[in-house]
PDB file of C-alpha atoms in Angstrom:
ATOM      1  CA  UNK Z   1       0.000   0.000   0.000  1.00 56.00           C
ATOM      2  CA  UNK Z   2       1.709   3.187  -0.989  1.00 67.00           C
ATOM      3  CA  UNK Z   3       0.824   6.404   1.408  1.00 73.00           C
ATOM      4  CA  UNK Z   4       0.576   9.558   0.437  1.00 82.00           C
ATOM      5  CA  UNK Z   5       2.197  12.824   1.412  1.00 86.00           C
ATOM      6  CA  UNK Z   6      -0.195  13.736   4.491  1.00 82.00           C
ATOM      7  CA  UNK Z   7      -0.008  10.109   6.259  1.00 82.00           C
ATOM      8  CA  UNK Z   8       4.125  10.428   5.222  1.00 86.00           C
ATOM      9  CA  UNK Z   9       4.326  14.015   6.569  1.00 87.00           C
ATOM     10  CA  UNK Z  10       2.221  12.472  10.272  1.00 85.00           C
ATOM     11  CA  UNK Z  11       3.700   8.872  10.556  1.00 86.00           C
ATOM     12  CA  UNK Z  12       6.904  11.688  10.524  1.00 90.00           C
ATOM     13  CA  UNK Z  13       5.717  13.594  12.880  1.00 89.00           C
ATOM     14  CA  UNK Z  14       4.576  10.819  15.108  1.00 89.00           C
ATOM     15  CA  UNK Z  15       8.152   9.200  14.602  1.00 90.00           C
ATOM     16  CA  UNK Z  16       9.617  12.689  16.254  1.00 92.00           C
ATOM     17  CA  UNK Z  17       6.908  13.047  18.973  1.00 92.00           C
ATOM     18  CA  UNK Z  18       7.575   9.601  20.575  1.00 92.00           C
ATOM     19  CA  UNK Z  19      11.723  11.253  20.625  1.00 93.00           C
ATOM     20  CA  UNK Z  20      10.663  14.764  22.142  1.00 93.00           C
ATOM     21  CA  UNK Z  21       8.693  13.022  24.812  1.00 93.00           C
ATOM     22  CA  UNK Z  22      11.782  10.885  25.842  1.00 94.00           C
ATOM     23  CA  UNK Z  23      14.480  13.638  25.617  1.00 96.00           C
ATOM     24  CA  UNK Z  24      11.778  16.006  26.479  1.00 95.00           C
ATOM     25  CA  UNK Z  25      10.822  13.521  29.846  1.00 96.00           C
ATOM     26  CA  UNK Z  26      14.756  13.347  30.820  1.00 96.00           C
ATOM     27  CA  UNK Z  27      15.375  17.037  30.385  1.00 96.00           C
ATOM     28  CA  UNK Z  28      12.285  17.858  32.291  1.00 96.00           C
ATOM     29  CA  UNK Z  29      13.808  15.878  35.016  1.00 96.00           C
ATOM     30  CA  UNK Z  30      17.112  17.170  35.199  1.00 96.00           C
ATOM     31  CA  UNK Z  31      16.069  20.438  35.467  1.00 95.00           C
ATOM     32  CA  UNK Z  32      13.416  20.053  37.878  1.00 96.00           C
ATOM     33  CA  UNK Z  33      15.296  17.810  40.281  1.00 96.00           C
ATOM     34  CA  UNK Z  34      17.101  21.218  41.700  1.00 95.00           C
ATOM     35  CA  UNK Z  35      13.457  21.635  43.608  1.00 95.00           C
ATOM     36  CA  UNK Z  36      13.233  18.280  45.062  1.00 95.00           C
ATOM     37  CA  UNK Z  37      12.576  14.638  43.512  1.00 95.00           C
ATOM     38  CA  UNK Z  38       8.984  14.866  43.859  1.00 95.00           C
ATOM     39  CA  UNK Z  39       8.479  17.861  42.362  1.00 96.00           C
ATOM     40  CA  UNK Z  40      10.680  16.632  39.653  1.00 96.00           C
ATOM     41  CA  UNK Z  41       8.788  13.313  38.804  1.00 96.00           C
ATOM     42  CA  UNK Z  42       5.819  15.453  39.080  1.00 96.00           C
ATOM     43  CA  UNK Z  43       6.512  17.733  36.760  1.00 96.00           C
ATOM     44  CA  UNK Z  44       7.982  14.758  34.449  1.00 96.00           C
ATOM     45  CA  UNK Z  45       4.378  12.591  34.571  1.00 96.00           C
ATOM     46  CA  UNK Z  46       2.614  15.957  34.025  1.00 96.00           C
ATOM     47  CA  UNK Z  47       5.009  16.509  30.401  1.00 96.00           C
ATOM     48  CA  UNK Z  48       4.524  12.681  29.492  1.00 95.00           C
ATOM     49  CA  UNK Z  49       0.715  13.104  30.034  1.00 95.00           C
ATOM     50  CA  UNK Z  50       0.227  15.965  28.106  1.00 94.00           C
ATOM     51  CA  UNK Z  51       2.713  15.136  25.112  1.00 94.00           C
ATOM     52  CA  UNK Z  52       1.127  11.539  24.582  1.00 93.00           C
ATOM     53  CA  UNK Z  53      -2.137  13.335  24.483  1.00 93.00           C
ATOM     54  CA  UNK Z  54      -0.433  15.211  21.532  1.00 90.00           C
ATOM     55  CA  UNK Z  55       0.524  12.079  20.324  1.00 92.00           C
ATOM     56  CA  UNK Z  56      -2.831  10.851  20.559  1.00 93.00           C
ATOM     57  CA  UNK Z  57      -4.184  13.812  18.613  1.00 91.00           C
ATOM     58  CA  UNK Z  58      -1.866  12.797  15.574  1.00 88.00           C
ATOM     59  CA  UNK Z  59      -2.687   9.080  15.532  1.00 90.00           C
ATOM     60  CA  UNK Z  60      -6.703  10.459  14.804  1.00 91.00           C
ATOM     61  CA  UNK Z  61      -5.474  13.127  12.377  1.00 88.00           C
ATOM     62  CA  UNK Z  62      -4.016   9.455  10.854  1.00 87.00           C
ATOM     63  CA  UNK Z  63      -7.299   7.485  11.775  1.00 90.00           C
ATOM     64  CA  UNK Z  64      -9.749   9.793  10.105  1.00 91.00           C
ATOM     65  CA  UNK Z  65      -7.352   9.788   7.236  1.00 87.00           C
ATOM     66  CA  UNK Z  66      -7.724   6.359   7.094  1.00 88.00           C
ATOM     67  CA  UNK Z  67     -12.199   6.603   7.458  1.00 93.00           C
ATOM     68  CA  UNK Z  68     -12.626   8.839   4.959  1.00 92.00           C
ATOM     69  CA  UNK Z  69     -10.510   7.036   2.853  1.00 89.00           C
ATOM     70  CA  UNK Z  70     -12.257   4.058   3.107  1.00 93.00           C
ATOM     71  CA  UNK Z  71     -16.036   5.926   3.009  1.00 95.00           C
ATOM     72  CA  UNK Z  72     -14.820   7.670  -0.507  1.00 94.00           C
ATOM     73  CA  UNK Z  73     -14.245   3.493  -1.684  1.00 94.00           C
ATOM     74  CA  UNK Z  74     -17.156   2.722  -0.049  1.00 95.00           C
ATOM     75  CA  UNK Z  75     -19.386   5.457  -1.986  1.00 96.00           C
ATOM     76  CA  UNK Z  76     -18.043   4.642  -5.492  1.00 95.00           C
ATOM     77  CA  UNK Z  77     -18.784   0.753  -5.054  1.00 94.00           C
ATOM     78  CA  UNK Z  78     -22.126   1.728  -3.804  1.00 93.00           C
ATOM     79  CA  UNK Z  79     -23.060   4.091  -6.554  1.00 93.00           C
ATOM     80  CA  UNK Z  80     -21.780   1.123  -9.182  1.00 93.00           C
ATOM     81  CA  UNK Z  81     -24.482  -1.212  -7.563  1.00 92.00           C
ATOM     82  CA  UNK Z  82     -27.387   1.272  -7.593  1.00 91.00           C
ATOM     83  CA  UNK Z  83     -26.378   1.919 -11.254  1.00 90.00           C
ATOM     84  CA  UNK Z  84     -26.638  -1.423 -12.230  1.00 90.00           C
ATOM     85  CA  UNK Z  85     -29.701  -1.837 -10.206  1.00 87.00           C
ATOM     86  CA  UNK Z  86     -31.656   1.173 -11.673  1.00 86.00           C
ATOM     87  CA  UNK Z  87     -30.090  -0.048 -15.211  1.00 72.00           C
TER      88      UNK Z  87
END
């Protein structure tokens, strides 16, 4: 199955995502561990939480992608039978 630009451009993007929130997770923690290690895991969960909620928001950009992709096939094969009903 070959994709096309939009699902190449967000598989990309979700490729990069899944990186940020691991450098982002260890740099969030390095600099927050200055004000105590609960604060600092604390602030970490909060930046993992949010960012795979991001991440979650790309994979449906992806997913509806996907739906409409497969309603548009859906429509045309649908419009062939009534044709060849009404014919």
């Amino acid at each position: 199955m070959q994709k096309d630009i939009y699902e190449k451009i967000i598989s990309f993007l979700l490729g990069a995502s899944w990186a940020i929130v691991l450098f982002g997770a260890l740099l969030i923690f390095k600099i927050f561990i200055n004000f105590g290690i609960i604060i600092a895991i604390f602030s970490t969960i909060v930046f993992i939480v949010i960012a795979l909620f991001l991440i979650l928001a790309l994979d449906a950009f992806l997913v509806n992608k996907q739906r409409l992709s497969e309603a548009k096939k859906q429509t045309k094969l649908l419009e062939k039978i009534y044709a060849q009903h009404i014919s």
